[in-house]
Short mmCIF file of C-alpha atoms in Angstrom, two decimals:
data_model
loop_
_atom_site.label_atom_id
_atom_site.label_comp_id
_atom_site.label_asym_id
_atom_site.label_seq_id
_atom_site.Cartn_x
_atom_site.Cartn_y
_atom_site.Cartn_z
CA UNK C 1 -12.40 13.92 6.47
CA UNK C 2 -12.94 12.34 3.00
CA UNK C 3 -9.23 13.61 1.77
CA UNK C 4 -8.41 11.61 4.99
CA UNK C 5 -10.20 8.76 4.57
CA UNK C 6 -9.12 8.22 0.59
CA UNK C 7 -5.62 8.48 1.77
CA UNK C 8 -5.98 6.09 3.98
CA UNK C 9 -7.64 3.75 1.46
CA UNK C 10 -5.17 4.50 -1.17
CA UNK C 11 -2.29 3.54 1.33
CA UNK C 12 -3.99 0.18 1.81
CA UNK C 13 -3.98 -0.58 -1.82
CA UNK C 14 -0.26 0.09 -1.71
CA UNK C 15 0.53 -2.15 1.14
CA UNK C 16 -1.63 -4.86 -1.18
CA UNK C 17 -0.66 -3.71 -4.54
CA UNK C 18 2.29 -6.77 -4.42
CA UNK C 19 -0.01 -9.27 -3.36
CA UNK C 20 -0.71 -12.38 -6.27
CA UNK C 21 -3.33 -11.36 -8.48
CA UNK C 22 -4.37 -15.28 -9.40
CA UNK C 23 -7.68 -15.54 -7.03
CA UNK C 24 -10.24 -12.95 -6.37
CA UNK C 25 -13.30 -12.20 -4.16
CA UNK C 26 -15.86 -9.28 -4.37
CA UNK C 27 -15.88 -6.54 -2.02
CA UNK C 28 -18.56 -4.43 -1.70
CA UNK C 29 -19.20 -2.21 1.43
CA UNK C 30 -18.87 0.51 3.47
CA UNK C 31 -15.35 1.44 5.01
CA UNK C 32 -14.69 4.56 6.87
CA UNK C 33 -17.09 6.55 5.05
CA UNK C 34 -16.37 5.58 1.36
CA UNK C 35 -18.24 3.21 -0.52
CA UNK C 36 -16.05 0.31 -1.69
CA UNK C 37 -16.65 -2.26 -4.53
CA UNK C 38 -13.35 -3.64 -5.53
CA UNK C 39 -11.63 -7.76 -5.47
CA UNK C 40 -9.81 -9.08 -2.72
CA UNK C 41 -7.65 -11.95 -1.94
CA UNK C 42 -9.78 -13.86 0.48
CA UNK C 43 -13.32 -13.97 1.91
CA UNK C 44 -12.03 -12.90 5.27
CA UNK C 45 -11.00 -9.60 3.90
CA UNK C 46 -14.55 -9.14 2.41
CA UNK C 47 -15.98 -10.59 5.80
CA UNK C 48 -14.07 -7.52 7.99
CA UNK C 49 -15.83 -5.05 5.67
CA UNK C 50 -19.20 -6.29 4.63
CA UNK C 51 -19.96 -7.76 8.17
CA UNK C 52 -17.26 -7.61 10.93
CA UNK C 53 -16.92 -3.53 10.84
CA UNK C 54 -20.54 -3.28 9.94
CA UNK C 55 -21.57 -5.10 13.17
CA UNK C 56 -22.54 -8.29 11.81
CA UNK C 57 -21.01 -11.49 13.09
CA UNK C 58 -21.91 -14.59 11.24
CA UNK C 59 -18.96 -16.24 11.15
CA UNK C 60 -17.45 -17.89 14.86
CA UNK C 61 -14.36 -18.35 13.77
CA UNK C 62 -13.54 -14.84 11.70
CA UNK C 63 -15.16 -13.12 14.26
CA UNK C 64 -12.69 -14.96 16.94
CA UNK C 65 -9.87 -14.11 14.78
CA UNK C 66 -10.52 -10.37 14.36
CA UNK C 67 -11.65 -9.60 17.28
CA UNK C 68 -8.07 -10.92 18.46
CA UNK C 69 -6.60 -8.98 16.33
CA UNK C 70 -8.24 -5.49 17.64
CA UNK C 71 -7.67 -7.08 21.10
CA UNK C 72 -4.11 -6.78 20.18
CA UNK C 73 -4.31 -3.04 18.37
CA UNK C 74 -5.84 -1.18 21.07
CA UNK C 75 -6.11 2.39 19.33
CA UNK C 76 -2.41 1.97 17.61
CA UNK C 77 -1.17 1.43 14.03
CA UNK C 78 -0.01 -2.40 13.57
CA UNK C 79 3.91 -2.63 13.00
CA UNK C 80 5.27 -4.22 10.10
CA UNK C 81 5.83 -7.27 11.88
CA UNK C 82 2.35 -7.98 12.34
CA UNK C 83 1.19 -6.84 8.84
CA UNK C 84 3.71 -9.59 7.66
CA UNK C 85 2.28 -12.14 10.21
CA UNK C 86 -1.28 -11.29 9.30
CA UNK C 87 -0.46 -11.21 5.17
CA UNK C 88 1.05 -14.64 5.53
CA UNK C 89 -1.49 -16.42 7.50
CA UNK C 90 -4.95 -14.66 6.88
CA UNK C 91 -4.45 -11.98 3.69
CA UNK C 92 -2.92 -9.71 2.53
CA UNK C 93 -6.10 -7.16 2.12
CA UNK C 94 -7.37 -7.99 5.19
CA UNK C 95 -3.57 -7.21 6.68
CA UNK C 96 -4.11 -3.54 4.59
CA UNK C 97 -7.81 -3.22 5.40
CA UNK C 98 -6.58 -3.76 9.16
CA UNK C 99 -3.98 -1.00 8.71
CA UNK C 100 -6.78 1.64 7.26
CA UNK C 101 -8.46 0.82 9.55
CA UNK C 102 -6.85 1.61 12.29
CA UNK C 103 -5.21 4.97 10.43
CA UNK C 104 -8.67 6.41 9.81
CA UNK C 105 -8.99 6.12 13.83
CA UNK C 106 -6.32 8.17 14.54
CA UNK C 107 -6.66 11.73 16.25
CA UNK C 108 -3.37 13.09 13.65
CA UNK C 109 -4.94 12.25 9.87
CA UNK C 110 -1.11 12.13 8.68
CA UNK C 111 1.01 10.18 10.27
CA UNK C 112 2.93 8.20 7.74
CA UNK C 113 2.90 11.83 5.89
CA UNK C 114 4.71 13.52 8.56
CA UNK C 115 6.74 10.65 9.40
CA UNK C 116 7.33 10.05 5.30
CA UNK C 117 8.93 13.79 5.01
CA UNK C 118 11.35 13.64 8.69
CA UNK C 119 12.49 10.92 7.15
CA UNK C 120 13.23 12.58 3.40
CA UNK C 121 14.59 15.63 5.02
CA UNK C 122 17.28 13.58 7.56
CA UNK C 123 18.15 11.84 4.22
CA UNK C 124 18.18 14.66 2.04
CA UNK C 125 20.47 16.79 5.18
CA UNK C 126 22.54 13.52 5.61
CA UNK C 127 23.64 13.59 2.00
CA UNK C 128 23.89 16.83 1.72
CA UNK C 129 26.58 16.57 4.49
CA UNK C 130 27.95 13.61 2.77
CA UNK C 131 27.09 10.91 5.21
CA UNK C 132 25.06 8.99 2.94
CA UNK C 133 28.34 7.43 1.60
CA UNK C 134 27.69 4.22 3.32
CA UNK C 135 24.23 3.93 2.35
CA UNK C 136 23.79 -0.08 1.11
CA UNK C 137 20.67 -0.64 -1.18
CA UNK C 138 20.74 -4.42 -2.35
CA UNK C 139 21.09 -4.74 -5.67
CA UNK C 140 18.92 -7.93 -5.85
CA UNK C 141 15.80 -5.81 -5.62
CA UNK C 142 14.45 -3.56 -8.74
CA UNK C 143 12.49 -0.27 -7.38
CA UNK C 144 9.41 -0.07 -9.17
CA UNK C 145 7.68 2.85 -9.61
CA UNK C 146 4.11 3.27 -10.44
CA UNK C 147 3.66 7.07 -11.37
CA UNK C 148 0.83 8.54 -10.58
CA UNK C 149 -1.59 10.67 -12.83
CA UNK C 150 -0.82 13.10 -15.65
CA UNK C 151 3.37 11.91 -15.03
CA UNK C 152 4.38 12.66 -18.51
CA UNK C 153 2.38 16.07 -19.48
CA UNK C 154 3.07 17.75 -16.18
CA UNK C 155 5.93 16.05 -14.04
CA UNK C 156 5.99 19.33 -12.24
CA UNK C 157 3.77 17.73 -9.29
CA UNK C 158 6.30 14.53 -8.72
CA UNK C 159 3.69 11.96 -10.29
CA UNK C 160 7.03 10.77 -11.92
CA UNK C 161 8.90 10.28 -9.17
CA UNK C 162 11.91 11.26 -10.64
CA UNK C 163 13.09 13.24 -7.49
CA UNK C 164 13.36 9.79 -5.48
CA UNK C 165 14.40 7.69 -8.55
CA UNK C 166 17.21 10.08 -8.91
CA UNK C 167 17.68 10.57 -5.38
CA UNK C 168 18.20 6.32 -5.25
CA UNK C 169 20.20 6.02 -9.00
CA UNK C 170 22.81 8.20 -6.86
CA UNK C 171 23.87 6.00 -4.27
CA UNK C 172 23.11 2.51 -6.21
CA UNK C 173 20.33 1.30 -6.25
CA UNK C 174 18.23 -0.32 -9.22
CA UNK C 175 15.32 1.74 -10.23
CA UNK C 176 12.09 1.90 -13.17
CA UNK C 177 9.22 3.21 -13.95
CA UNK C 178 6.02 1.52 -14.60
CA UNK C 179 5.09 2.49 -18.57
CA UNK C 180 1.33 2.63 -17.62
CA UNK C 181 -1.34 5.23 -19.21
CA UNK C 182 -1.19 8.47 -17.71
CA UNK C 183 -4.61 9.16 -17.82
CA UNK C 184 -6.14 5.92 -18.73
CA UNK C 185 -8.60 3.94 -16.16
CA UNK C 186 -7.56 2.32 -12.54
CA UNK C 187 -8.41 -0.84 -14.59
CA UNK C 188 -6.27 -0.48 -17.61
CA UNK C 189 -3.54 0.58 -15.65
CA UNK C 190 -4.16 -2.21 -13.65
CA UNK C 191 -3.47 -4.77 -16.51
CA UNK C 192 -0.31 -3.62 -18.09
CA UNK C 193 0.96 -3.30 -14.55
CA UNK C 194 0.24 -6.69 -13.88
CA UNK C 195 1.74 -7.74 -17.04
CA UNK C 196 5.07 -5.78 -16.24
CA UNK C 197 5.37 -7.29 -12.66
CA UNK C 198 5.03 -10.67 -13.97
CA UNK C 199 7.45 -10.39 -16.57
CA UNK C 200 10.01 -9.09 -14.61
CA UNK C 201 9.37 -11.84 -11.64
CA UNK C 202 9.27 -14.54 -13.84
CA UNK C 203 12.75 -14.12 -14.91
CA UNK C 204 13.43 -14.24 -10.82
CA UNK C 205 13.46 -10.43 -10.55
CA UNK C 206 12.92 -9.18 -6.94
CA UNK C 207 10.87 -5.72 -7.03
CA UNK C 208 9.80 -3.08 -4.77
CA UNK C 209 6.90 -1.75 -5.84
CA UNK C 210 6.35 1.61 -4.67
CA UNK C 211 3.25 3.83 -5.84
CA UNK C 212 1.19 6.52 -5.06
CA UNK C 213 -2.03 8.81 -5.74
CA UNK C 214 -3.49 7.43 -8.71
CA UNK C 215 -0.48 5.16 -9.13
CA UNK C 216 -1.43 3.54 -6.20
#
């Protein structure tokens, strides 16, 4: 269960890792089992964990809001379309926190795992058969990478990435990797990351970030 449940957390920090880093708000709580004290975007996002999940409701109108929004969810996974609608009017954390929240509640732990390698294999078959050729990755978009740890002494377990960043280089599309500390602090890492997404955007540069394990 707690290899579950930091999965599930780490796939909510990717889903936010994009978000503007200009304002943030403490967290500190209990989600799904794990301790969290970490910065968020808005106070609703601390609200869901520190109060809404723990039972507390001190605030009408957040309370109105998420309760809506579970309303909505039933026991399913949101679709992208409402993580977008929630990120844009409410936060993005509370649009990932939403998202964990509802994976940790599911009776498969892996969903997006299983689902993740179908899809890598039907890509990996289609090209092998050649029926990639009309694969069309927009070249306005740079594929960031955010390697994950230990990448450079032993690439041997993928924290490189360099399967998929080949895999994409083949049919076109516009790839990096983040030049972050392989075995430096979530912190640290956190800062020259920053620092490389911001260059790159303010020169108008689209990116898709895309991360994972410590990475993430």
């Amino acid at each position: 269960m707690r290899t579950r449940t930091l999965v599930v957390i780490a796939l909510a920090v990717c889903v936010s890792a994009c978000a503007s880093i200009l304002t943030a708000f403490t967290l500190n709580g209990d989600f799904s089992g794990q301790r969290l004290h970490t910065t968020v975007d808005a106070p609703i996002a601390s609200y869901y964990v520190e109060s809404y999940l723990a039972g507390v409701r001190e605030k009408q109108d957040w309370d109105a809001t998420l309760d809506a929004i579970h309303r909505s969810l039933g026991e399913r996974i949101p679709s992208a379309s409402e993580l977008r609608e929630w990120s844009t009017r409410y936060s993005t954390d509370l649009a990932a926190l939403v998202l964990a929240h509802q994976l940790s509640r599911q009776s498969d732990p892996h969903p997006f795992n299983k689902l993740f390698r179908a899809e890598l294999a039907a890509a990996l078959t289609a090209e092998a058969r050649g029926d990639l050729d009309s694969l069309v990755i927009d070249p306005e978009f740079l594929i960031l990478f955010a390697p994950g740890w230990l990448y450079k002494t032993d690439p041997g377990t993928g924290a490189d990435f360099a399967r998929f960043r080949t895999l994409l280089t083949r049919h076109g599309a516009r790839v990096a990797l983040a030049d972050v500390g392989e075995n430096s602090s979530v912190e640290e890492n956190a800062k020259l990351l920053e620092a490389q997404i911001r260059s790159l955007t303010s020169r108008g540069q689209r990116l898709i970030l895309v991360s994972g394990s410590k990475g993430g």
